[in-house]
mmCIF file of C-alpha atoms in Angstrom:
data_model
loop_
_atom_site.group_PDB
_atom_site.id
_atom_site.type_symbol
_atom_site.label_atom_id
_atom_site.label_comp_id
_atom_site.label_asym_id
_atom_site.label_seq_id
_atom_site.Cartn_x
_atom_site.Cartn_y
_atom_site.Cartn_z
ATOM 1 C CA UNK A 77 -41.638 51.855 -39.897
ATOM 2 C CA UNK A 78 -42.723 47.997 -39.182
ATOM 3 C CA UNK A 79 -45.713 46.818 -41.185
ATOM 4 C CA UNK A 80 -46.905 43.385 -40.399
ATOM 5 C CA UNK A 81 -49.550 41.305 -40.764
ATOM 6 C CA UNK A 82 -50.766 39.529 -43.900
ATOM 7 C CA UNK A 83 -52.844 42.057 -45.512
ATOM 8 C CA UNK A 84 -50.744 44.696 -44.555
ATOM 9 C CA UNK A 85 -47.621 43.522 -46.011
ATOM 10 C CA UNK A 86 -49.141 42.275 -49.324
ATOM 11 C CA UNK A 87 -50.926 45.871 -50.086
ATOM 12 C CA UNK A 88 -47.432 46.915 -49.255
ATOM 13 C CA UNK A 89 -45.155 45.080 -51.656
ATOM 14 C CA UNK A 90 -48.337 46.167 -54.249
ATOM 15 C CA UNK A 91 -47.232 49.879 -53.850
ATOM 16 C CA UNK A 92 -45.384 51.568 -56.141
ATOM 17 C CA UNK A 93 -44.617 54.469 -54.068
ATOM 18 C CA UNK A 94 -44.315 52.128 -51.355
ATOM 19 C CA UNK A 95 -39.736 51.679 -50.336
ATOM 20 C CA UNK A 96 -39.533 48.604 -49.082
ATOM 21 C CA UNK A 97 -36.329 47.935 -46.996
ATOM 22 C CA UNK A 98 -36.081 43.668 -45.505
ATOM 23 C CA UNK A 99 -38.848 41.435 -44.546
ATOM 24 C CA UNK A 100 -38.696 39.863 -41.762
ATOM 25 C CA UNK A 101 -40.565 36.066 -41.446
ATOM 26 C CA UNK A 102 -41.539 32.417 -40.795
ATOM 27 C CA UNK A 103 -40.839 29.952 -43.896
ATOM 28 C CA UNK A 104 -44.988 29.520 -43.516
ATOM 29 C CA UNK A 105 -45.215 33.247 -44.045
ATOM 30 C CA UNK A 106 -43.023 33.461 -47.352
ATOM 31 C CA UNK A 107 -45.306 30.766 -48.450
ATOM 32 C CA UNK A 108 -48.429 32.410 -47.613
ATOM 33 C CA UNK A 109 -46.698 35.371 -49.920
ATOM 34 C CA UNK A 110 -46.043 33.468 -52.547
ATOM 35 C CA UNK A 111 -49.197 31.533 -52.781
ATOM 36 C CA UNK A 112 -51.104 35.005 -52.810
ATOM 37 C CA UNK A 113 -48.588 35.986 -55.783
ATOM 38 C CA UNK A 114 -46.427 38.148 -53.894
ATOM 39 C CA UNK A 115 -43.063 39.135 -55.667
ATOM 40 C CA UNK A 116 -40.640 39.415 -52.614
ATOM 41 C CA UNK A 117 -38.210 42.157 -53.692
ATOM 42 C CA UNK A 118 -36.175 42.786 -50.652
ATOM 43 C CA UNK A 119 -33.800 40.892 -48.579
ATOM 44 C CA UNK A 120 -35.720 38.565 -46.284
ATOM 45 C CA UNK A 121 -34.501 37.842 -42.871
ATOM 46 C CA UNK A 122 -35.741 34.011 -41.862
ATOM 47 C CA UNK A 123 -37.409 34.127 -37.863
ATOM 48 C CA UNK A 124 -39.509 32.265 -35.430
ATOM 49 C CA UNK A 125 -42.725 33.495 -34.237
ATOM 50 C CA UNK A 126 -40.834 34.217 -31.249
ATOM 51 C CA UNK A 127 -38.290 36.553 -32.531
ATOM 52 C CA UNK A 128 -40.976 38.529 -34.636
ATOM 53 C CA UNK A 129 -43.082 38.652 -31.457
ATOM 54 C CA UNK A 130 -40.206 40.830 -29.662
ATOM 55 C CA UNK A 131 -40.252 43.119 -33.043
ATOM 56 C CA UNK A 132 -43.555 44.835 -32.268
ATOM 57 C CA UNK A 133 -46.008 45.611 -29.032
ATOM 58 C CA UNK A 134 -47.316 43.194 -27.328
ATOM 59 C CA UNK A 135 -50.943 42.408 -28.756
ATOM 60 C CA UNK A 136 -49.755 42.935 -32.601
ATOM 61 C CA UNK A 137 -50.951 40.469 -34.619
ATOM 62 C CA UNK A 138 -48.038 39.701 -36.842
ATOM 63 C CA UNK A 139 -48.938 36.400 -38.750
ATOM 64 C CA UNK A 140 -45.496 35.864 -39.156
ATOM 65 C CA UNK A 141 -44.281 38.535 -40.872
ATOM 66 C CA UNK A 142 -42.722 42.115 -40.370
ATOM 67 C CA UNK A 143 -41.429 44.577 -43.133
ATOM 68 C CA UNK A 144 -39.387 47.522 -42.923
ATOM 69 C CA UNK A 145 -40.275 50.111 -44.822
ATOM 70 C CA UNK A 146 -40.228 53.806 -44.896
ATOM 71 C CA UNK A 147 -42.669 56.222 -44.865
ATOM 72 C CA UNK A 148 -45.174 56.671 -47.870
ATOM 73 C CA UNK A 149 -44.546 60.462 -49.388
ATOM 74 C CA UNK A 150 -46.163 63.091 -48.349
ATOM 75 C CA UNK A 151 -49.242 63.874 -50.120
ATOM 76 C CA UNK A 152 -51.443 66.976 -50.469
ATOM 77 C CA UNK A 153 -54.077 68.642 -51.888
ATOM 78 C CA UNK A 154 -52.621 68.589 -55.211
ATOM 79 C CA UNK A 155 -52.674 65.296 -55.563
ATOM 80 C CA UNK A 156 -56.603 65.651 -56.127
ATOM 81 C CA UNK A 157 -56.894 66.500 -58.951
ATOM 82 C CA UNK A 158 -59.577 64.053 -60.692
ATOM 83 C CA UNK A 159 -60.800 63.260 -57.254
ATOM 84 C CA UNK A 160 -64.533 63.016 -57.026
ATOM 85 C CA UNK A 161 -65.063 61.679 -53.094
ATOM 86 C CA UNK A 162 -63.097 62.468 -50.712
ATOM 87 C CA UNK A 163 -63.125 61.960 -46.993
ATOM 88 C CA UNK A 164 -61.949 64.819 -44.640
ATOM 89 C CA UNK A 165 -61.251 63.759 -40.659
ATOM 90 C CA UNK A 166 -61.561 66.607 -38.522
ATOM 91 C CA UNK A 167 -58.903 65.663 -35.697
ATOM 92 C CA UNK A 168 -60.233 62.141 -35.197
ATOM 93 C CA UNK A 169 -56.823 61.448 -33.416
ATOM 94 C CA UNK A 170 -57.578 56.875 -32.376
ATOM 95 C CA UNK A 171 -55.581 54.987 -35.004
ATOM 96 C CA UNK A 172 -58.169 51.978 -34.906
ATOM 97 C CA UNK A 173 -60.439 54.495 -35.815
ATOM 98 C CA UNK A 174 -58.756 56.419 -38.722
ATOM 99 C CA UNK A 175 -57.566 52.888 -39.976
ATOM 100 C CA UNK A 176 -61.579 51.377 -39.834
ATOM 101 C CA UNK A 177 -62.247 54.802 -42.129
ATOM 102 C CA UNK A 178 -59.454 54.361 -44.481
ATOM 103 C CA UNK A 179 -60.212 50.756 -45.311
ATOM 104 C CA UNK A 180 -63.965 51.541 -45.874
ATOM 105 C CA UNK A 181 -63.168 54.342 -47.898
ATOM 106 C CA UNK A 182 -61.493 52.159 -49.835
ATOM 107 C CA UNK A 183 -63.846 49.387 -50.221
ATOM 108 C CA UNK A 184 -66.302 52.286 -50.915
ATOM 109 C CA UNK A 185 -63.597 53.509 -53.852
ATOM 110 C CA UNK A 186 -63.329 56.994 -52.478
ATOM 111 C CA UNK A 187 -60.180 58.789 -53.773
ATOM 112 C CA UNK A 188 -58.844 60.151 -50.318
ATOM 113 C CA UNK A 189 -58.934 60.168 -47.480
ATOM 114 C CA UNK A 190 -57.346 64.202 -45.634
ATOM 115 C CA UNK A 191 -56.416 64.064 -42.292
ATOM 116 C CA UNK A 192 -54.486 67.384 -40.178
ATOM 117 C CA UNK A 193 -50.844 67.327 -39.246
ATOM 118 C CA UNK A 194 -51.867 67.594 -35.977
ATOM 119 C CA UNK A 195 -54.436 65.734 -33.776
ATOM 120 C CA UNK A 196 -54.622 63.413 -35.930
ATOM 121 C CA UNK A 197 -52.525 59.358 -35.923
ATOM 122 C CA UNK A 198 -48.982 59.141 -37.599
ATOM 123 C CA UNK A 199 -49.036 56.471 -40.441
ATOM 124 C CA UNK A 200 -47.278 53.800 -37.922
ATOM 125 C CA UNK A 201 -47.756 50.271 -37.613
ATOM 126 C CA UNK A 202 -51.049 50.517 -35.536
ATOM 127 C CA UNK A 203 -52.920 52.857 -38.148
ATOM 128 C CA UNK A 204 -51.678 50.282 -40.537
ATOM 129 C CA UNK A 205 -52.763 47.426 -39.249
ATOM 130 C CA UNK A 206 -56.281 48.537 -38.500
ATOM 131 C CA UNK A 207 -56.444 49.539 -41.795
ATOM 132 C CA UNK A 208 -55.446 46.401 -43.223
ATOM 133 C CA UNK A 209 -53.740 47.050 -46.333
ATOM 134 C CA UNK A 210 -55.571 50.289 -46.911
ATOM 135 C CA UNK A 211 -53.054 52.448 -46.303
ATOM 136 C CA UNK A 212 -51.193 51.436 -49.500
ATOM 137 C CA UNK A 213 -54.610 51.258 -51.673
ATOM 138 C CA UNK A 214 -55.598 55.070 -50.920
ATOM 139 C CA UNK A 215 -53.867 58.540 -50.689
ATOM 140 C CA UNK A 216 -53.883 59.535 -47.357
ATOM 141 C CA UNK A 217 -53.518 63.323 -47.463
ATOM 142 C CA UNK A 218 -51.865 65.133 -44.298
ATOM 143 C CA UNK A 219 -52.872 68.795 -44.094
ATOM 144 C CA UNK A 220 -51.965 71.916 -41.640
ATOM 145 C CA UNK A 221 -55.500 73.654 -41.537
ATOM 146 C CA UNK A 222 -58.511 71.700 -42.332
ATOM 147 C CA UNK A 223 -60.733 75.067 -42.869
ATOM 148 C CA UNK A 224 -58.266 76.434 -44.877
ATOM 149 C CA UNK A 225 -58.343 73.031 -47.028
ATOM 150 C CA UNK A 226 -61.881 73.205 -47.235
ATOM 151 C CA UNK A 227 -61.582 76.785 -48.784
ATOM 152 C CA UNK A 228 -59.339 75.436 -51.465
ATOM 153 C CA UNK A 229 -61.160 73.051 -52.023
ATOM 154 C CA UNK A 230 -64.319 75.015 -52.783
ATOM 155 C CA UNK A 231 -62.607 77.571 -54.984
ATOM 156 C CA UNK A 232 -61.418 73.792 -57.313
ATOM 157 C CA UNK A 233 -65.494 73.075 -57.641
ATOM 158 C CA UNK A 234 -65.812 70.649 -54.946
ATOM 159 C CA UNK A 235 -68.995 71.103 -53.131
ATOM 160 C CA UNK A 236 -67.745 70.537 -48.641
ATOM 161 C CA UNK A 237 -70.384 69.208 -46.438
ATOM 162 C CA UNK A 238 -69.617 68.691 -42.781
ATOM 163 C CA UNK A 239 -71.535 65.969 -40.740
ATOM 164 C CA UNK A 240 -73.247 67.317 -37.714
ATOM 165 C CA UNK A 241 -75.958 66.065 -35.792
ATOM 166 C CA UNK A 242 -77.491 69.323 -35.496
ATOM 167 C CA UNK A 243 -77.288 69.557 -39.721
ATOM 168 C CA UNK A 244 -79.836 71.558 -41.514
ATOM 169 C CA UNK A 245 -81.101 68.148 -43.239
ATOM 170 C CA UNK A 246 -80.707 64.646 -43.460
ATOM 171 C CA UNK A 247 -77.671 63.843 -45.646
ATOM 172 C CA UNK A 248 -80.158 62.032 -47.940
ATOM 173 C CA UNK A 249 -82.425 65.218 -48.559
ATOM 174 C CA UNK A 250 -78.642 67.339 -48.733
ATOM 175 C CA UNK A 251 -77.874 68.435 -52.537
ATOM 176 C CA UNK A 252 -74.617 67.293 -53.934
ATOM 177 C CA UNK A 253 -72.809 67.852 -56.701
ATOM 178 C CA UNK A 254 -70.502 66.320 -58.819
ATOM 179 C CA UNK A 255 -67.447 66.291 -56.818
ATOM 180 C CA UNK A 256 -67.620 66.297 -52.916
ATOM 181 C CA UNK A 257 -66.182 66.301 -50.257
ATOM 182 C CA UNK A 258 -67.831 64.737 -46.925
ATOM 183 C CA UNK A 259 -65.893 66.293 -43.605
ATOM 184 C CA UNK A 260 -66.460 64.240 -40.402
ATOM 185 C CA UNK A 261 -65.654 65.724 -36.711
ATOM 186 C CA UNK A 262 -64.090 64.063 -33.559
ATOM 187 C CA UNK A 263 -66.134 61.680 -31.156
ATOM 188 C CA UNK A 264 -67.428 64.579 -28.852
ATOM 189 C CA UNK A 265 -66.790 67.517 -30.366
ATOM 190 C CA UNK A 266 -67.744 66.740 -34.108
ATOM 191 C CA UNK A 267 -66.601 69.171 -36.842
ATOM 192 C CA UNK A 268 -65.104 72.300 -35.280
ATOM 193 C CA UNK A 269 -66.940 75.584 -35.965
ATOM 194 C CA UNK A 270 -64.273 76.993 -38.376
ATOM 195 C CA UNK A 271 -64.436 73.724 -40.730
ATOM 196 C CA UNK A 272 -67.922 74.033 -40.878
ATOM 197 C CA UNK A 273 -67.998 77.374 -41.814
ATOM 198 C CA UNK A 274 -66.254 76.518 -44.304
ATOM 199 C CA UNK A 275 -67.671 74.074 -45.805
ATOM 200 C CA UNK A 276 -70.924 75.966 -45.844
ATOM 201 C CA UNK A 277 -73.366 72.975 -45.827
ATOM 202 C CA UNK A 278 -73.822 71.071 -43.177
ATOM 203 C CA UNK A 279 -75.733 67.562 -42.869
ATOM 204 C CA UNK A 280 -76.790 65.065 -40.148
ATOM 205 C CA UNK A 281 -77.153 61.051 -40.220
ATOM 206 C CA UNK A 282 -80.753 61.063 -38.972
ATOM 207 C CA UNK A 283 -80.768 57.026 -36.832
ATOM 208 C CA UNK A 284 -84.582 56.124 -36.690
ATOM 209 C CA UNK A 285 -83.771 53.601 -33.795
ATOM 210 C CA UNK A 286 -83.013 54.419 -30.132
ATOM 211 C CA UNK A 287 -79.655 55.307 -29.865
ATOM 212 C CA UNK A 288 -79.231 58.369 -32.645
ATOM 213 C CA UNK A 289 -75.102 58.505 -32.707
ATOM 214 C CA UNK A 290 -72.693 56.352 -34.659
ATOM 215 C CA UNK A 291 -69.226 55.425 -33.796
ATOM 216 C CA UNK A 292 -67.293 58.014 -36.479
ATOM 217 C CA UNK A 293 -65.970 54.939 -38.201
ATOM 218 C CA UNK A 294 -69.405 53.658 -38.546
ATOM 219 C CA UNK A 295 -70.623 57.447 -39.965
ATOM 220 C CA UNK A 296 -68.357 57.227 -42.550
ATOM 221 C CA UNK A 297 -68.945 53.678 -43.992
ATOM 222 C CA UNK A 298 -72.738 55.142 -43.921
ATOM 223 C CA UNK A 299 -71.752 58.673 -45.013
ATOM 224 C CA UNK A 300 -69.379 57.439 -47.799
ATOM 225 C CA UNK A 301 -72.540 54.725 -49.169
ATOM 226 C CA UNK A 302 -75.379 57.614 -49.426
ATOM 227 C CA UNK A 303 -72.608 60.053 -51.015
ATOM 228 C CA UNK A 304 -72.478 57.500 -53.605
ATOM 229 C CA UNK A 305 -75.829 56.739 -54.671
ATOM 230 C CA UNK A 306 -76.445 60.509 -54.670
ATOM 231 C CA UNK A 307 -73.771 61.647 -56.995
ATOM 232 C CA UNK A 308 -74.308 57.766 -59.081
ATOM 233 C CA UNK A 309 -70.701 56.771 -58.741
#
């Protein structure tokens, strides 16, 4: 896969599970690296702005600088153990979207963030960029069955709530406990009936001015700060 831009390509070269493979870039970009403290471990293939530009689509903002790398691993739910907060994504399928979440999840240090195999963005170089960086600073964790993750993830202690405007209460008045996990639904159609199920509690954002909905990215910056101060992280 190509990441680019500046933020991107720094968390990148930060990541120890990250396999980096050539970067491609302006002399000004290496120097930008450097300056930020950036140790440049792979071949680097010198370009103009122009050659870069061909690399990726045309509105990606590249800043002069592409790498090739693969994949990151697969993780799953047993890489949570320790986790406290995590952030499920009920087949919220716009990259922009799930890359907004996972950069506020990390700036709200959340340990995860689970999406489904399906419906759901492939870590590519748009998710990537909108997440700025983010994608190498928190485990992104790909899962078949989001109710049936949910049920696991009761029987390890967590307690599940699902977002919903129709929730019983107001997430505020909603009891946590010491680990969570918060489970947000598509624009539209929300959590599916199955996830909430089974996650058993269900919540809503109550909005006291005229318009009462949130963009999802925008539910879970707010979601992910009141989860906080309830549980004192």
């Amino acid at each position: 896969m190509l990441l680019y831009g500046l933020h991107t390509v720094e968390a990148a070269f930060a990541n120890p599970d990250r396999k980096r493979l050539k970067l491609y870039a302006t002399e000004n970009a290496q120097r930008r690296l450097e300056e930020r403290g950036v140790t440049i471990d792979v071949p680097i293939e010198p370009m103009m702005p122009k050659a870069l530009d061909r690399m990726v689509t045309k509105d990606a903002v590249h800043q002069g600088m592409i790498l090739e790398a693969d994949p990151l691993p697969a993780y799953g739910p047993e890489h949570l153990s320790g986790a406290r907060l995590v952030l499920a994504l009920d087949q919220v399928t716009d990259p922009h979207n799930v890359g907004a979440i996972l950069r506020s999840a990390v700036a709200l240090s959340a340990d995860a963030v689970v999406t489904t195999e399906r419906h759901a963005p492939e870590e590519g170089s748009v998710l990537a960029k909108a997440a700025s960086g983010a994608l190498d600073m928190i485990k992104h964790v790909r899962v078949k069955n989001m109710a049936r993750f949910v049920a696991e993830m009761t029987d390890e202690g967590f307690g599940c709530i699902a977002l919903d405007s129709d929730g019983a209460a107001s997430l505020e008045d909603t009891p946590f406990t010491d680990r969570t996990v918060l489970v947000l639904g598509s624009e539209g159609k929300g959590v599916r009936h199955g996830v909430r199920e089974a996650c058993g509690l269900t919540a809503r954002l109550d909005m006291p001015g005229e318009i009462r909905s949130l963009n999802v990215s925008n539910a879970a910056v707010l979601s992910l700060y009141v989860a906080r101060m309830k549980m004192g992280l």
